[in-house]
Coordinates of C-alpha atoms and ligand atoms in Angstrom, one line a residue:
X1 CA 234.9 155.8 -7.8
X2 CA 238.1 154.9 -6.1
X3 CA 240.8 156.9 -6.9
X4 CA 243.8 154.8 -8.2
X5 CA 245.6 151.6 -8.1
X6 CA 248.3 150.4 -5.7
X7 CA 249.1 150.0 -2.2
X8 CA 246.4 151.2 0.2
X9 CA 247.6 151.1 3.8
X10 CA 246.0 151.7 7.4
X11 CA 243.0 149.6 6.2
X12 CA 240.6 148.6 9.1
X13 CA 239.6 144.8 8.8
X14 CA 236.0 145.1 8.9
X15 CA 235.6 141.5 10.0
X16 CA 235.7 140.8 13.6
X17 CA 235.8 143.1 16.8
X18 CA 239.4 143.3 16.5
X19 CA 239.1 146.2 13.6
X20 CA 242.8 145.3 12.8
X21 CA 243.9 148.9 11.3
X22 CA 247.4 148.0 9.9
X23 CA 246.1 146.0 6.5
X24 CA 247.7 146.6 3.5
X25 CA 245.4 146.3 0.2
X26 CA 247.2 146.4 -3.4
X27 CA 244.5 147.2 -5.8
X28 CA 244.7 146.8 -9.3
X29 CA 242.1 148.2 -11.8
X30 CA 239.5 148.0 -9.1
X31 CA 240.5 144.4 -8.4
X32 CA 241.9 143.6 -4.8
X33 CA 245.3 141.8 -5.5
X34 CA 247.0 141.1 -2.0
X35 CA 246.0 141.4 1.6
X36 CA 249.2 142.6 3.8
X37 CA 248.9 141.7 7.4
X38 CA 245.4 140.3 7.8
X39 CA 244.7 136.7 9.1
X40 CA 243.2 134.0 6.9
X41 CA 239.9 135.2 7.6
X42 CA 240.8 138.5 6.2
X43 CA 242.8 137.2 3.2
X44 CA 239.5 135.2 2.3
X45 CA 237.2 138.2 3.0
X46 CA 239.0 140.7 0.8
X47 CA 240.2 138.8 -1.9
X48 CA 236.8 137.2 -2.6
X49 CA 234.5 140.1 -1.6
X50 CA 233.0 140.1 -5.4
X51 CA 232.4 136.3 -4.9
X52 CA 229.1 135.1 -4.4
X53 CA 226.9 138.1 -4.6
X54 CA 223.2 138.6 -3.7
X55 CA 221.4 138.2 -6.4
X56 CA 218.6 140.8 -7.2
X57 CA 215.6 139.8 -9.0
X58 CA 214.4 143.2 -10.4
X59 CA 216.4 146.7 -10.5
X60 CA 217.0 148.9 -7.4
X61 CA 214.3 151.0 -7.3
X62 CA 211.4 148.3 -7.7
X63 CA 212.6 146.2 -4.9
X64 CA 212.9 149.6 -2.7
X65 CA 209.7 150.0 -3.2
X66 CA 208.5 146.3 -2.7
X67 CA 210.0 147.1 0.4
X68 CA 208.4 149.9 1.5
X69 CA 204.9 149.0 0.9
X70 CA 205.4 145.5 2.7
X71 CA 206.8 147.6 5.6
X72 CA 204.1 150.3 5.2
X73 CA 201.5 147.0 5.9
X74 CA 202.9 145.7 8.5
X75 CA 201.6 145.7 12.2
X76 CA 204.1 144.4 14.3
X77 CA 208.0 145.2 12.3
X78 CA 211.1 143.4 13.6
X79 CA 214.2 144.9 12.4
X80 CA 217.2 143.0 13.2
X81 CA 221.0 142.5 12.4
X82 CA 223.3 145.9 12.3
X83 CA 226.4 144.0 13.7
X84 CA 228.2 143.4 10.4
X85 CA 227.6 147.0 8.7
X86 CA 228.4 150.6 9.4
X87 CA 226.9 152.9 12.0
X88 CA 225.5 155.4 9.2
X89 CA 223.3 152.3 8.3
X90 CA 222.4 151.9 11.9
X91 CA 220.9 155.4 12.0
X92 CA 218.8 155.1 8.6
X93 CA 217.2 151.5 10.3
X94 CA 216.5 153.3 13.4
X95 CA 214.8 155.5 11.7
X96 CA 212.1 153.5 10.2
X97 CA 211.6 151.1 13.5
X98 CA 210.3 154.9 14.6
X99 CA 208.4 155.7 11.6
X100 CA 206.1 152.4 11.8
X101 CA 206.4 152.0 15.2
X102 CA 208.5 148.6 15.2
X103 CA 211.2 147.0 17.0
X104 CA 214.9 147.3 16.1
X105 CA 217.3 144.7 18.0
X106 CA 220.9 143.7 16.5
X107 CA 223.0 140.6 17.2
X108 CA 224.5 141.5 20.3
X109 CA 220.8 140.0 21.6
X110 CA 222.0 136.1 21.1
X111 CA 225.9 137.1 22.0
X112 CA 227.0 139.6 24.4
X113 CA 223.3 140.7 25.3
X114 CA 224.0 139.4 28.9
X115 CA 227.5 141.6 29.0
X116 CA 225.4 144.6 28.4
X117 CA 222.4 143.2 31.3
X118 CA 225.4 142.7 33.7
X119 CA 227.4 146.0 32.8
X120 CA 224.2 147.6 33.4
X121 CA 223.8 146.3 37.0
X122 CA 227.3 146.2 38.1
X123 CA 229.2 149.0 36.0
X124 CA 231.8 148.6 33.2
X125 CA 235.8 148.6 34.5
X126 CA 236.7 148.1 31.1
X127 CA 240.1 148.6 29.8
X128 CA 242.0 149.4 26.6
X129 CA 243.5 147.2 23.6
X130 CA 246.5 149.4 23.4
X131 CA 246.8 149.7 27.1
X132 CA 246.2 146.0 27.7
X133 CA 249.4 145.5 25.1
X134 CA 251.4 148.6 27.0
X135 CA 250.8 147.4 30.7
X136 CA 249.3 143.9 31.1
X137 CA 251.4 141.3 33.0
X138 CA 248.5 138.7 33.6
X139 CA 245.8 138.1 30.7
X140 CA 242.8 135.8 31.6
X141 CA 240.3 134.9 28.6
X142 CA 237.7 133.3 29.8
X143 CA 235.4 131.0 27.6
X144 CA 236.7 132.7 24.3
X145 CA 238.6 131.1 22.0
X146 CA 240.7 133.8 19.9
X147 CA 242.8 131.9 18.3
X148 CA 239.7 130.8 16.1
X149 CA 237.4 133.3 16.4
X150 CA 240.1 136.7 16.5
X151 CA 242.8 135.4 14.9
X152 CA 245.2 138.4 15.4
X153 CA 244.1 139.2 19.0
X154 CA 246.8 137.2 20.7
X155 CA 249.5 138.4 18.4
X156 CA 248.4 142.1 18.6
X157 CA 247.7 143.1 21.8
X158 CA 248.3 140.1 24.2
X159 CA 251.7 138.6 22.7
X160 CA 253.2 141.6 21.5
X161 CA 255.8 143.8 23.5
X162 CA 254.6 146.7 25.0
X163 CA 256.0 149.8 26.4
X164 CA 256.3 148.5 29.8
X165 CA 255.8 144.9 28.8
X166 CA 259.1 144.3 27.0
X167 CA 259.2 141.1 26.3
X168 CA 255.4 139.3 25.7
X169 CA 256.6 135.9 26.3
X170 CA 259.0 136.4 29.6
X171 CA 257.4 139.6 31.4
X172 CA 253.3 138.4 30.5
X173 CA 251.3 135.4 31.5
X174 CA 248.6 134.7 29.1
X175 CA 245.8 132.0 31.1
X176 CA 242.7 130.3 29.4
X177 CA 239.8 129.3 31.6
X178 CA 237.8 127.1 29.7
X179 CA 235.8 123.8 30.1
X180 CA 237.9 122.0 27.2
X181 CA 241.5 122.6 25.6
X182 CA 240.7 125.2 22.9
X183 CA 243.4 126.3 20.2
X184 CA 244.1 129.6 22.5
X185 CA 244.2 126.9 25.5
X186 CA 247.3 125.3 23.7
X187 CA 249.2 128.4 23.0
X188 CA 248.6 129.7 26.4
X189 CA 251.0 130.1 29.0
X190 CA 248.6 127.8 31.3
X191 CA 245.1 126.3 31.0
X192 CA 242.5 126.3 33.5
X193 CA 239.7 123.6 33.1
X194 CA 236.6 124.2 35.3
X195 CA 233.5 121.7 34.7
X196 CA 230.7 123.3 32.1
X197 CA 228.3 125.4 33.6
X198 CA 230.1 126.2 36.5
X199 CA 231.6 129.6 35.5
X200 CA 229.2 131.4 38.1
X201 CA 230.0 129.2 41.4
X202 CA 233.8 129.5 40.2
X203 CA 233.5 133.1 40.4
X204 CA 231.6 133.7 43.0
X205 CA 234.4 131.3 45.1
X206 CA 237.2 133.3 43.7
X207 CA 235.4 137.0 44.9
X208 CA 234.9 134.7 48.6
X209 CA 238.7 133.8 48.7
X210 CA 239.8 137.6 48.0
X211 CA 237.6 138.7 50.4
X212 CA 239.2 136.6 53.2
X213 CA 236.5 133.7 53.4
X214 CA 237.2 130.2 54.1
X215 CA 235.2 127.6 51.3
X216 CA 233.5 125.0 53.5
X217 CA 234.1 122.6 50.5
X218 CA 236.9 121.1 49.0
X219 CA 236.6 121.9 45.3
X220 CA 233.9 124.4 42.9
X221 CA 233.6 123.7 39.1
X222 CA 236.9 121.1 39.2
X223 CA 239.3 122.9 40.7
X224 CA 240.5 122.6 44.5
X225 CA 240.1 125.3 46.8
X226 CA 244.3 125.3 46.6
X227 CA 243.9 125.8 42.8
X228 CA 241.6 128.5 43.0
X229 CA 243.5 130.3 46.0
X230 CA 246.5 130.4 43.9
X231 CA 244.5 131.8 41.2
X232 CA 243.3 134.8 43.3
X233 CA 246.7 135.1 44.7
X234 CA 248.3 135.5 41.0
X235 CA 245.6 138.0 40.0
X236 CA 246.2 140.3 43.2
X237 CA 250.0 140.5 42.5
X238 CA 249.5 141.1 39.0
X239 CA 250.5 145.0 38.4
X240 CA 247.6 145.2 35.6
X241 CA 245.3 142.3 34.6
X242 CA 242.7 142.1 32.2
X243 CA 239.8 139.4 31.7
X244 CA 238.9 138.8 28.2
X245 CA 235.4 136.9 28.0
X246 CA 233.5 135.2 25.4
X247 CA 230.5 133.4 24.8
X248 CA 231.3 130.5 27.2
X249 CA 230.9 132.9 29.9
X250 CA 228.1 134.9 28.2
X251 CA 225.8 132.1 27.0
X252 CA 226.6 129.6 29.8
X253 CA 224.3 128.6 32.6
X254 CA 223.9 132.0 34.6
X255 CA 224.4 134.2 31.3
X256 CA 224.0 138.0 32.6
X257 CA 224.7 136.5 36.5
X258 CA 228.3 135.4 35.0
X259 CA 228.8 138.6 33.9
X260 CA 227.5 140.4 37.1
X261 CA 229.5 138.0 39.2
X262 CA 232.9 138.7 36.8
X263 CA 233.0 142.5 36.9
X264 CA 232.5 142.1 40.4
X265 CA 235.3 139.9 40.8
X266 CA 237.0 142.8 38.6
X267 CA 236.0 145.4 41.1
X268 CA 237.4 143.4 44.0
X269 CA 240.2 143.2 42.4
X270 CA 240.6 146.3 42.0
X271 CA 241.1 146.8 45.7
X272 CA 244.4 145.5 45.5
X273 CA 245.7 146.2 41.8
X274 CA 244.9 147.2 38.5
X275 CA 242.4 145.3 36.6
X276 CA 240.0 145.7 34.0
X277 CA 238.0 143.8 31.5
X278 CA 236.8 143.3 27.9
X279 CA 234.1 141.6 26.3
X280 CA 235.2 139.3 22.6
X281 CA 232.8 140.9 20.6
X282 CA 232.8 138.6 17.2
X283 CA 230.7 140.9 14.4
X284 CA 233.2 143.6 13.7
X285 CA 230.7 146.3 14.7
X286 CA 228.1 144.8 17.1
X287 CA 229.9 147.2 19.9
X288 CA 228.9 150.0 17.3
X289 CA 225.3 148.7 16.9
X290 CA 224.8 148.7 20.9
X291 CA 226.4 152.3 20.8
X292 CA 224.5 154.0 18.0
X293 CA 221.6 152.2 19.6
X294 CA 222.0 153.8 22.6
X295 CA 222.8 157.4 21.2
X296 CA 219.7 157.1 19.3
X297 CA 217.0 155.2 21.7
X298 CA 218.9 155.4 24.9
X299 CA 218.9 151.5 24.8
X300 CA 221.7 149.5 23.5
X301 CA 219.2 146.7 22.0
X302 CA 215.6 145.3 21.5
X303 CA 213.9 148.6 21.2
X304 CA 210.3 148.9 20.7
X305 CA 208.5 151.9 19.1
X306 CA 205.0 150.7 19.1
X307 CA 204.2 153.1 21.3
X308 CA 205.7 156.1 19.7
X309 CA 208.9 156.2 22.0
X310 CA 211.5 153.9 22.6
X311 CA 210.8 150.9 25.4
X312 CA 213.8 148.5 26.3
X313 CA 213.1 145.2 27.1
X314 CA 215.5 141.8 26.7
X315 CA 213.5 138.8 26.7
X316 CA 210.4 140.5 25.4
X317 CA 211.6 143.0 22.1
X318 CA 214.8 140.8 21.5
X319 CA 214.6 138.7 17.9
X320 CA 214.5 135.2 18.9
X321 CA 211.8 135.7 21.5
X322 CA 209.3 137.8 19.4
X323 CA 210.1 135.6 16.7
X324 CA 209.5 132.6 18.8
X325 CA 206.2 133.6 20.1
X326 CA 205.2 134.1 16.4
X327 CA 205.1 138.0 16.9
X328 CA 206.4 139.9 14.0
X329 CA 204.1 140.0 10.5
X330 CA 207.4 141.7 8.6
X331 CA 211.2 141.3 9.3
X332 CA 213.9 143.9 8.1
X333 CA 217.2 142.0 8.1
X334 CA 220.4 143.8 7.7
X335 CA 223.5 142.2 7.6
X336 CA 222.5 139.2 9.4
X337 CA 221.9 136.0 8.9
X338 CA 219.3 134.8 11.4
X339 CA 217.8 131.6 9.1
X340 CA 221.2 130.2 10.1
X341 CA 222.1 130.9 13.3
X342 CA 218.2 131.0 15.1
X343 CA 216.3 128.2 16.8
X344 CA 214.3 126.0 15.1
X345 CA 210.7 127.8 16.0
X346 CA 212.6 130.9 15.5
X347 CA 213.2 130.3 11.9
X348 CA 210.1 128.8 11.3
X349 CA 208.3 131.9 12.0
X350 CA 210.9 133.8 9.9
X351 CA 209.8 131.7 6.6
X352 CA 206.3 132.2 7.5
X353 CA 206.4 136.0 7.0
X354 CA 208.0 138.2 4.6
X355 CA 211.3 139.1 4.7
X356 CA 213.2 141.8 3.4
X357 CA 217.0 141.3 3.3
X358 CA 219.9 143.5 2.7
X359 CA 223.3 141.9 2.5
X360 CA 226.2 142.1 0.1
X361 CA 226.1 138.2 -0.2
X362 CA 223.5 135.2 -0.8
X363 CA 223.3 133.6 2.8
X364 CA 220.6 131.4 3.8
X365 CA 218.4 134.2 4.8
X366 CA 218.5 135.1 1.1
X367 CA 217.0 131.7 0.8
X368 CA 213.5 132.9 2.3
X369 CA 213.5 136.0 1.9
X370 CA 210.6 138.4 -0.1
X371 CA 212.7 140.8 -1.3
X372 CA 216.4 140.5 -1.5
X373 CA 218.4 143.8 -2.0
X374 CA 222.7 143.7 -2.7
X375 CA 224.5 146.4 -1.4
X376 CA 228.0 147.2 -0.9
X377 CA 230.6 145.8 1.7
X378 CA 231.6 148.7 4.4
X379 CA 235.2 148.5 4.3
X380 CA 235.8 147.2 1.1
X381 CA 233.2 149.0 -1.4
X382 CA 232.1 151.6 0.7
X383 CA 233.4 153.8 3.6
X384 CA 232.1 154.4 7.0
X385 CA 232.6 154.3 10.9
X386 CA 233.1 151.0 13.1
X387 CA 233.4 150.4 16.8
X388 CA 235.8 148.3 18.0
X389 CA 235.4 146.0 20.6
X390 CA 237.3 148.4 23.4
X391 CA 234.7 150.8 22.4
X392 CA 237.0 152.7 19.9
X393 CA 235.2 154.3 16.8
X394 CA 237.7 153.5 14.0
X395 CA 237.1 154.6 10.1
X396 CA 236.3 152.3 7.5
X397 CA 237.7 153.1 4.2
X398 CA 236.4 152.6 0.5
X399 CA 239.3 150.3 -1.3
X400 CA 237.4 149.4 -4.4
X401 CA 234.0 150.3 -5.9
X402 CA 231.0 148.2 -5.6
X403 CA 229.2 146.4 -8.4
X404 CA 227.9 148.7 -11.1
X405 CA 224.6 150.2 -9.4
X406 CA 225.1 148.4 -5.9
X407 CA 224.5 151.3 -3.1
X408 CA 225.5 151.1 0.5
X409 CA 223.4 149.9 3.5
X410 CA 222.9 153.7 4.9
X411 CA 221.4 154.8 1.0
X412 CA 219.2 151.7 0.3
X413 CA 218.0 151.9 3.7
X414 CA 217.6 155.9 3.6
X415 CA 215.6 155.3 0.2
X416 CA 213.1 152.6 1.8
X417 CA 212.4 155.2 4.4
X418 CA 211.7 157.9 2.1
X419 CA 209.5 155.7 0.2
X420 CA 207.5 154.6 3.7
X421 CA 207.2 158.4 4.4
X422 CA 205.6 158.7 0.9
X423 CA 203.3 156.0 0.8
X424 CA 201.8 157.1 4.7
X425 CA 200.9 160.8 3.5
Ligands
SF4_501 S1 242.1 139.4 13.5 FE1 239.8 139.8 13.0 S2 240.1 141.9 12.3 FE2 242.3 141.2 12.1 S3 242.8 140.9 10.7 FE3 241.6 139.1 11.2 S4 239.6 139.2 11.0 FE4 240.2 140.9 10.4

């Protein structure tokens, strides 16, 4: 039970990869009445946490039993999601995958999976958000629209004053590189428009110029050689630069090659000055899903236990690819909505197999699921740990009780795991 009513301070907001840890939540009689400091997304999610909950057609223990029976009969179980729940729930999901020789993948396979592949090839010159605020005098957002997807990213970290950046507006430049003028580009100091699908060419040209090569063309990706040279000189003369990149870079033509090139550009810049880079992670704990998967299996996503030990192969054990090939015969979906976000071929197969769906709320996937189990919202109705976009683990607090009889994902998954083991004996 939660202790008492009143204002609870320093609450971590569990809705995007910023994991803002300065939220004040007022509670009266197990009801959230106010959210201080949260952005519009945070306000809506905290104040409406009780709305639109996932209906369950049977008592929890019967649903757990039904889920376990389906899993035990499966030949090719796919476990998917995990990025909008806390780390302990991840551990229980990996245990189920290992027990029945299934595949476990998280939502990074459809967002920053290419970032991980690029990092594995070229290293990870990562920055920290606090360091960015205190030191960075040049910020570049590439293929990312933080004002829309991470509403407090600019105000907390890149416009806010820091220890060595006394005035976040005068002492720091924010540039946006994108294919169209987004709302973030509108508030940035400079918008650099590139041609759609040309990210790899533009980054490669920047690297060539930084290394003193002469380009034998007039322009690359819509930017003249003069503009490219000016960009390189600005990056070289920054005291501390940070490149934030989003799906506009990871999911455009080139994909993990774009990230590989961007990492090498940042490595090149570190010959002249200090630069770091960071993916703009969307789901609040997608970075945690990659970390816990790596701790437990050795790999960040797309892990197959069919041979009794973990194997890693993006493109083969990634959820969309498996579904498009018609491979899984059961899907255990945790805190994600693949029916709403996957391509049609993947959803077609999803709709043809038994889906066990764990989520606090009703969603598109719940409409086609065979077993729906409502769970508590981590960071509001139960505690846990999550990992911020820069890799910092933060503790999610419980501020109100969940609806009666509703348990955290970790408890439901543990019950399913124990029932699976019992049925297998
Ligand atoms: S920016 Fe993200 S983490 Fe911060 S308050 Fe808004 S939704 Fe929550």
